[in-house]
Tab-separated table of C-alpha atoms in Angstrom:
chain	number	residue	atom	x	y	z
A	179	MET	CA	46.206	78.687	-86.985
A	180	SER	CA	45.961	76.601	-83.865
A	181	PHE	CA	42.585	75.446	-82.676
A	182	ALA	CA	41.898	73.294	-79.647
A	183	PRO	CA	38.413	73.968	-78.296
A	184	THR	CA	38.145	70.868	-76.156
A	185	THR	CA	41.594	70.622	-74.591
A	186	GLY	CA	41.730	73.886	-72.705
A	187	GLU	CA	44.815	74.975	-74.654
A	188	GLU	CA	45.189	78.583	-75.658
A	189	VAL	CA	43.670	79.342	-79.048
A	190	SER	CA	44.440	82.218	-81.390
A	191	GLU	CA	42.041	84.923	-82.523
A	192	VAL	CA	40.144	84.596	-85.774
A	193	PRO	CA	41.976	86.215	-88.714
A	194	GLN	CA	41.326	89.923	-89.066
A	195	TRP	CA	41.464	89.485	-92.843
A	196	LEU	CA	38.464	87.210	-93.266
A	197	PRO	CA	36.932	87.147	-96.774
A	198	ILE	CA	33.289	86.125	-96.754
A	199	TRP	CA	33.968	83.040	-98.850
A	200	GLU	CA	36.442	81.589	-96.330
A	201	TRP	CA	34.442	81.409	-93.100
A	202	PRO	CA	32.488	78.178	-93.916
A	203	SER	CA	35.761	76.233	-93.853
A	204	MET	CA	36.900	77.672	-90.500
A	205	PRO	CA	36.473	75.437	-87.415
A	206	GLU	CA	35.666	78.471	-85.234
A	207	TYR	CA	32.389	78.866	-87.147
A	208	ASN	CA	31.631	75.185	-87.648
A	209	CYS	CA	28.352	74.568	-85.845
A	210	SER	CA	28.275	70.900	-86.840
A	211	ARG	CA	30.946	70.098	-84.248
A	212	VAL	CA	28.205	70.432	-81.643
A	213	ARG	CA	24.998	69.578	-83.511
A	214	PRO	CA	23.650	69.858	-87.073
A	215	VAL	CA	22.798	73.317	-88.366
A	216	GLY	CA	19.109	74.167	-88.300
A	217	ALA	CA	16.005	74.480	-86.175
A	218	GLU	CA	17.473	72.414	-83.333
A	219	TRP	CA	19.764	75.359	-82.519
A	220	THR	CA	16.790	77.707	-82.401
A	221	GLU	CA	14.951	75.389	-80.021
A	222	SER	CA	17.917	74.810	-77.708
A	223	LYS	CA	19.732	78.166	-77.797
A	224	GLY	CA	17.307	80.672	-79.277
A	225	HIS	CA	14.877	82.869	-77.370
A	226	PRO	CA	12.063	84.424	-79.432
A	227	HIS	CA	11.325	88.035	-78.498
A	228	PRO	CA	8.270	89.000	-80.553
A	229	TYR	CA	7.774	92.437	-79.022
A	230	LEU	CA	11.334	93.539	-79.699
A	231	GLY	CA	11.182	91.857	-83.091
A	232	TYR	CA	7.959	93.558	-84.201
A	233	TRP	CA	9.219	96.888	-82.888
A	234	SER	CA	12.427	96.530	-84.910
A	235	VAL	CA	10.541	95.639	-88.083
A	236	PHE	CA	8.069	98.501	-87.550
A	237	TRP	CA	10.873	100.993	-86.923
A	238	GLY	CA	12.804	99.790	-89.966
A	239	VAL	CA	9.856	99.901	-92.358
A	240	THR	CA	8.802	103.336	-91.068
A	241	CYS	CA	12.302	104.747	-91.566
A	242	GLU	CA	12.551	103.291	-95.069
A	243	ILE	CA	9.233	104.926	-96.023
A	244	PHE	CA	10.274	108.319	-94.655
A	245	TYR	CA	13.567	108.043	-96.490
A	246	VAL	CA	11.807	107.976	-99.891
A	247	PRO	CA	11.083	111.742	-100.132
A	248	CYS	CA	14.492	112.499	-98.608
A	249	ILE	CA	16.269	110.442	-101.266
A	250	TYR	CA	14.305	112.281	-103.942
A	251	ALA	CA	15.215	115.692	-102.514
A	252	LEU	CA	18.887	114.830	-102.019
A	253	PHE	CA	19.099	113.381	-105.525
A	254	MET	CA	17.693	116.600	-106.991
A	255	GLU	CA	20.461	118.527	-105.204
A	256	ARG	CA	23.249	116.072	-106.019
A	257	LYS	CA	25.292	118.650	-107.961
A	258	HIS	CA	26.255	120.192	-104.610
A	259	ALA	CA	29.000	118.381	-102.699
A	260	CYS	CA	27.204	118.588	-99.358
A	261	TYR	CA	24.078	116.941	-100.741
A	262	ARG	CA	26.039	114.278	-102.618
A	263	ILE	CA	27.537	113.174	-99.318
A	264	MET	CA	24.105	113.265	-97.672
A	265	LEU	CA	22.642	111.224	-100.554
A	266	TRP	CA	25.407	108.637	-100.213
A	267	LEU	CA	24.816	108.470	-96.451
A	268	ALA	CA	21.085	108.027	-97.036
A	269	ILE	CA	21.724	105.009	-99.289
A	270	ILE	CA	24.067	103.556	-96.666
A	271	ASP	CA	21.408	104.073	-93.978
A	272	ILE	CA	18.703	102.397	-96.049
A	273	ILE	CA	20.846	99.277	-96.467
A	274	ALA	CA	21.846	99.330	-92.784
A	275	ILE	CA	18.211	99.554	-91.670
A	276	LEU	CA	17.418	96.430	-93.703
A	277	CYS	CA	20.004	94.619	-91.568
A	278	ASN	CA	19.933	96.068	-88.043
A	279	SER	CA	16.173	96.658	-87.863
A	280	ILE	CA	14.146	94.630	-90.370
A	281	GLY	CA	16.423	91.577	-90.627
A	282	PHE	CA	17.239	91.742	-86.921
A	283	GLY	CA	13.538	91.996	-86.067
A	284	LEU	CA	12.602	88.944	-88.139
A	285	PHE	CA	15.382	86.976	-86.453
A	286	MET	CA	14.160	88.097	-83.025
A	287	ILE	CA	10.615	86.984	-83.792
A	288	GLU	CA	11.905	83.529	-84.747
A	289	GLY	CA	14.496	83.298	-81.977
A	290	THR	CA	17.405	82.874	-84.378
A	291	VAL	CA	21.028	82.231	-83.400
A	292	PHE	CA	24.011	81.944	-85.730
A	293	CYS	CA	23.810	78.180	-86.099
A	294	SER	CA	20.106	78.314	-86.952
A	295	ARG	CA	20.824	79.996	-90.299
A	296	PRO	CA	24.571	80.577	-90.638
A	297	TRP	CA	24.618	82.185	-94.082
A	298	SER	CA	21.599	84.413	-93.459
A	299	VAL	CA	22.926	85.597	-90.095
A	300	TRP	CA	26.410	86.130	-91.545
A	301	LEU	CA	25.118	88.228	-94.462
A	302	VAL	CA	22.906	90.390	-92.251
A	303	GLY	CA	25.770	90.874	-89.799
A	304	CYS	CA	28.538	91.590	-92.283
A	305	VAL	CA	26.477	94.004	-94.394
A	306	GLY	CA	25.168	95.757	-91.281
A	307	LEU	CA	28.717	96.116	-89.962
A	308	GLY	CA	29.973	97.458	-93.288
A	309	MET	CA	27.198	100.014	-93.543
A	310	TRP	CA	27.823	101.178	-89.974
A	311	CYS	CA	31.499	101.771	-90.722
A	312	GLY	CA	30.599	103.453	-94.007
A	313	ALA	CA	28.181	105.761	-92.219
A	314	CYS	CA	30.891	106.609	-89.674
A	315	VAL	CA	33.344	107.746	-92.329
A	316	GLY	CA	30.517	109.490	-94.218
A	317	CYS	CA	29.633	111.548	-91.150
A	318	LEU	CA	33.317	112.426	-90.836
A	319	LEU	CA	33.289	113.683	-94.437
A	320	LEU	CA	30.152	115.723	-93.795
A	321	VAL	CA	31.453	117.507	-90.707
A	322	THR	CA	34.800	118.085	-92.426
A	323	TYR	CA	32.975	119.730	-95.307
A	324	ARG	CA	31.086	121.981	-92.906
A	325	ILE	CA	34.338	123.046	-91.291
A	326	PHE	CA	35.778	123.813	-94.743
A	327	GLU	CA	32.660	125.900	-95.331
A	328	LEU	CA	33.243	127.736	-92.093
A	329	MET	CA	36.756	128.623	-93.255
A	330	ASN	CA	35.526	129.606	-96.750
A	331	MET	CA	37.584	126.774	-98.269
A	332	SER	CA	34.748	124.574	-99.552
A	333	LYS	CA	35.956	124.636	-103.177
A	334	ARG	CA	39.015	122.609	-102.188
A	335	PHE	CA	36.731	119.963	-100.723
A	336	GLU	CA	34.147	120.017	-103.531
A	337	SER	CA	36.714	119.145	-106.197
A	338	ARG	CA	37.525	115.909	-104.349
A	339	THR	CA	34.049	114.923	-103.181
A	340	ASN	CA	33.475	112.099	-105.695
A	341	ILE	CA	36.883	110.590	-104.956
A	342	LEU	CA	36.181	110.730	-101.222
A	343	ILE	CA	32.802	109.041	-101.715
A	344	VAL	CA	34.487	106.234	-103.691
A	345	PHE	CA	37.007	105.844	-100.868
A	346	ALA	CA	34.198	105.720	-98.300
A	347	SER	CA	32.406	103.062	-100.369
A	348	CYS	CA	35.557	100.913	-100.486
A	349	TYR	CA	35.948	101.415	-96.740
A	350	ALA	CA	32.405	100.117	-96.147
A	351	LEU	CA	32.870	97.142	-98.475
A	352	TYR	CA	36.135	96.203	-96.771
A	353	PHE	CA	34.411	95.930	-93.391
A	354	ALA	CA	31.405	94.164	-94.876
A	355	PHE	CA	33.137	91.379	-96.758
A	356	LEU	CA	36.743	91.161	-95.559
A	357	THR	CA	36.613	91.331	-91.740
A	358	PRO	CA	34.892	89.220	-89.035
A	359	PRO	CA	31.211	90.200	-88.814
A	360	ILE	CA	28.832	90.750	-85.954
A	361	LEU	CA	26.356	87.891	-85.615
A	362	MET	CA	22.766	87.789	-84.463
A	363	ASN	CA	21.985	86.185	-81.103
A	364	SER	CA	18.402	86.171	-79.852
A	365	GLU	CA	19.431	85.079	-76.349
A	366	TYR	CA	21.121	88.441	-75.726
A	367	ASN	CA	18.959	90.579	-78.062
A	368	ALA	CA	21.866	91.984	-80.047
A	369	MET	CA	24.718	91.144	-82.450
A	370	PHE	CA	28.169	89.979	-81.353
A	371	TYR	CA	31.490	88.860	-82.817
A	372	ASP	CA	30.975	85.565	-80.984
A	373	PRO	CA	28.654	83.052	-82.752
A	374	PHE	CA	28.077	81.401	-79.325
A	375	ILE	CA	28.601	77.887	-80.597
A	376	GLY	CA	29.583	76.917	-77.074
A	377	ASP	CA	32.985	75.250	-77.195
A	378	VAL	CA	35.217	78.162	-78.238
A	379	PRO	CA	36.285	80.994	-75.878
A	380	SER	CA	34.669	84.343	-76.646
A	381	GLN	CA	38.047	86.089	-76.797
A	382	VAL	CA	38.796	84.197	-80.019
A	383	TYR	CA	36.205	86.303	-81.817
A	384	VAL	CA	37.323	89.895	-82.255
A	385	ASN	CA	37.329	92.518	-84.982
A	386	TRP	CA	40.107	94.976	-84.248
A	387	PRO	CA	39.514	97.108	-87.379
A	388	HIS	CA	35.911	97.629	-86.249
A	389	THR	CA	37.101	98.584	-82.777
A	390	ALA	CA	39.536	101.074	-84.308
A	391	ASN	CA	36.748	102.511	-86.448
A	392	ASN	CA	34.507	103.038	-83.433
A	393	LEU	CA	37.239	104.613	-81.359
A	394	LEU	CA	38.978	106.748	-83.989
A	395	ILE	CA	36.458	107.637	-86.700
A	396	VAL	CA	33.391	108.082	-84.507
A	397	MET	CA	35.229	109.966	-81.766
A	398	THR	CA	36.961	112.190	-84.321
A	399	SER	CA	33.620	113.021	-85.936
A	400	ALA	CA	32.044	113.774	-82.565
A	401	SER	CA	34.976	115.995	-81.610
A	402	LEU	CA	34.751	117.893	-84.888
A	403	TYR	CA	30.997	118.403	-84.467
A	404	ILE	CA	31.610	119.768	-80.983
A	405	PHE	CA	34.370	121.993	-82.375
A	406	LEU	CA	32.011	123.242	-85.093
A	407	ILE	CA	29.299	124.106	-82.590
A	408	VAL	CA	31.725	125.793	-80.177
A	409	VAL	CA	33.205	127.953	-82.953
A	410	LEU	CA	29.774	129.031	-84.146
A	411	LEU	CA	28.644	129.789	-80.609
A	412	THR	CA	31.826	131.758	-79.933
A	413	LYS	CA	31.550	133.815	-83.080
A	414	GLN	CA	27.892	134.551	-82.577
A	415	GLY	CA	28.412	135.390	-78.927
A	416	ALA	CA	31.048	137.939	-79.945
A	417	MET	CA	28.495	139.949	-81.896
A	418	SER	CA	25.890	142.348	-80.607
A	419	SER	CA	23.330	140.483	-78.571
A	420	GLU	CA	20.447	140.942	-80.992
A	421	ALA	CA	22.465	139.910	-84.030
A	422	GLY	CA	23.883	136.959	-82.120
A	423	ARG	CA	20.435	135.785	-81.110
A	424	ALA	CA	19.183	136.087	-84.690
A	425	ARG	CA	22.017	133.988	-86.060
A	426	MET	CA	21.723	131.524	-83.190
A	427	SER	CA	18.068	131.001	-84.084
A	428	ALA	CA	18.963	130.510	-87.746
A	429	ASN	CA	21.701	128.024	-86.875
A	430	ALA	CA	19.574	126.072	-84.387
A	431	PRO	CA	18.771	123.283	-86.888
A	432	ILE	CA	22.485	122.689	-87.421
A	433	PHE	CA	23.070	122.389	-83.675
A	434	VAL	CA	20.163	119.966	-83.278
A	435	GLN	CA	21.306	117.790	-86.199
A	436	ALA	CA	24.894	117.727	-84.975
A	437	SER	CA	23.871	116.918	-81.411
A	438	LEU	CA	21.598	114.049	-82.445
A	439	ILE	CA	24.230	112.583	-84.728
A	440	CYS	CA	26.833	112.728	-81.960
A	441	VAL	CA	24.654	111.265	-79.218
A	442	PHE	CA	23.427	108.172	-81.058
A	443	ASN	CA	26.658	107.448	-82.956
A	444	VAL	CA	28.824	107.732	-79.859
A	445	ALA	CA	26.397	105.690	-77.739
A	446	ALA	CA	26.179	102.889	-80.299
A	447	SER	CA	29.921	102.780	-81.000
A	448	LEU	CA	31.024	102.701	-77.354
A	449	GLU	CA	28.349	100.246	-76.294
A	450	TYR	CA	29.189	97.792	-79.074
A	451	ILE	CA	32.874	97.925	-78.200
A	452	TYR	CA	32.189	97.410	-74.513
A	453	MET	CA	29.708	94.564	-74.774
A	454	ASN	CA	31.957	92.572	-77.130
A	455	PHE	CA	34.856	92.634	-74.656
A	456	PHE	CA	33.363	92.944	-71.162
A	457	PRO	CA	30.395	91.527	-69.211
A	458	THR	CA	27.520	93.922	-69.813
A	459	PRO	CA	24.060	94.243	-68.198
A	460	GLN	CA	21.284	93.159	-70.530
A	461	ILE	CA	19.626	96.578	-70.477
A	462	LEU	CA	22.823	98.223	-71.762
A	463	ILE	CA	23.159	95.623	-74.503
A	464	GLU	CA	19.631	96.386	-75.694
A	465	LEU	CA	20.167	100.140	-75.437
A	466	GLY	CA	23.343	99.774	-77.488
A	467	HIS	CA	21.516	98.030	-80.304
A	468	LEU	CA	18.644	100.496	-80.075
A	469	SER	CA	21.138	103.357	-80.438
A	470	TRP	CA	22.522	101.675	-83.546
A	471	GLN	CA	19.016	101.387	-85.014
A	472	ILE	CA	18.264	105.031	-84.240
A	473	SER	CA	21.590	106.296	-85.592
A	474	HIS	CA	20.661	105.004	-89.061
A	475	GLY	CA	16.925	105.620	-88.809
A	476	VAL	CA	16.663	109.133	-87.383
A	477	PRO	CA	18.191	111.167	-90.301
A	478	PRO	CA	15.031	111.223	-92.484
A	479	PHE	CA	13.019	112.647	-89.601
A	480	ILE	CA	15.709	115.295	-89.016
A	481	TYR	CA	15.754	116.216	-92.705
A	482	LEU	CA	11.971	116.439	-92.959
A	483	LEU	CA	11.719	118.563	-89.813
A	484	LEU	CA	14.784	120.802	-90.077
A	485	ASN	CA	16.107	120.889	-93.645
A	486	LYS	CA	14.247	123.493	-95.695
A	487	THR	CA	15.462	122.203	-99.048
A	488	VAL	CA	14.326	118.652	-98.314
A	489	LYS	CA	10.966	119.935	-97.084
A	490	ARG	CA	10.529	122.043	-100.229
A	491	HIS	CA	11.215	119.115	-102.561
A	492	THR	CA	8.969	116.865	-100.478
A	493	LYS	CA	6.069	119.296	-100.830
A	494	TYR	CA	6.561	119.284	-104.590
A	495	MET	CA	6.790	115.483	-104.605
A	496	PHE	CA	3.343	115.281	-102.993
A	497	GLY	CA	1.877	117.972	-105.219
A	498	ARG	CA	1.737	120.763	-102.651
A	499	LYS	CA	4.188	123.100	-104.377
A	500	LYS	CA	5.164	124.135	-107.905
A	501	LYS	CA	8.054	122.356	-109.588
A	502	ILE	CA	11.442	123.466	-108.322
A	503	SER	CA	14.490	123.955	-110.508
A	504	PRO	CA	17.475	122.626	-108.564
A	505	SER	CA	19.800	125.078	-110.292
A	506	LYS	CA	17.829	127.968	-108.837
A	507	ILE	CA	17.474	126.721	-105.296
A	508	SER	CA	19.439	128.421	-102.579
A	509	LEU	CA	20.715	125.705	-100.273
A	510	THR	CA	19.212	127.279	-97.140
A	511	THR	CA	20.440	126.808	-93.637
A	512	THR	CA	22.736	123.845	-94.207
A	513	PHE	CA	24.573	125.222	-97.227
A	514	SER	CA	24.889	128.606	-98.929
A	515	GLN	CA	22.900	130.696	-96.459
A	516	TRP	CA	24.736	129.006	-93.610
A	517	ARG	CA	28.044	129.744	-95.343
A	518	THR	CA	27.127	133.379	-95.986
A	519	ARG	CA	25.957	133.935	-92.415
A	520	ASN	CA	29.076	132.460	-90.942
A	521	ARG	CA	31.354	134.404	-93.279
A	522	GLU	CA	29.682	137.589	-92.052
A	523	VAL	CA	29.990	136.458	-88.441
A	524	TRP	CA	33.640	135.592	-88.955
A	525	GLN	CA	34.412	138.960	-90.508
A	526	GLU	CA	32.686	140.821	-87.694
A	527	PHE	CA	34.522	138.678	-85.151
A	528	ILE	CA	37.862	139.596	-86.731
A	529	HIS	CA	37.015	143.313	-86.749
A	530	GLN	CA	36.105	143.206	-83.068
A	531	TYR	CA	39.285	141.397	-82.018
């Protein structure tokens, strides 16, 4: 691969197959060409942002704490395909929060740039990137399952759930350890492909698989969530007004969850694509990273507020309810009752048309 940072000659992009053990030998990531790795980079290039840093750490720790009862509840319901996917997504989110909130916050407090702590920044960036891509494909699996439920075809999906989760795990690990990462930069309050060493053009640093993930996987998931909501609204609107309102009220938590997932995932994915390729106002850069933090951190609050099964297990966990036998639990709004309601709606819709 050609490399001529000081001559003005055209240079090629970093390899898109980039195993984690190879980057230290690559000149594009060699900070020592400019100055020795260490605190001197923090002093000359870094910009401590304690308020943003403490906020990120606070948000991350709070989300991790609220995830504890959710993990317990989802684990108790793991025999159901829907909850196995949700449990896997929760684990992915917990790891992502360690990177994009807690690790990011500590770096912001210090004013870290890539060349301050290359290995630490690389690990936080590559794991955070991998977990983001894993969460994207996990959300796609979840909405696909809900659509299979809507069509009364969930058994076809359930028989393949474990295989799909293994595939999603491999997908996340591929992005984490085999593609160019996103790297912390305290000057711009976010994470970029570019390590900002200073003598290499920014266009050298790209991650096309990540861009494809954000455009294809995230947009497909958002489209399917919108499709799911439109179909439910259409079917319920076709019924008598009172029955439609009753089912609309029962399905409200699903709409809220789907809408929140779509908003933050789409905002984070598009913003991160844009700011890595085009000049971007600082406020949009910070909002993009904030959206990424929220996309991984908001699920436990949604579960604890809107998911009856999670709330029931949480009450037992804190001694406010008798022990629950998972085998006897109806899966409430997001599973069997939701399936039964929508089967009835679908049948009535067919009879009317």
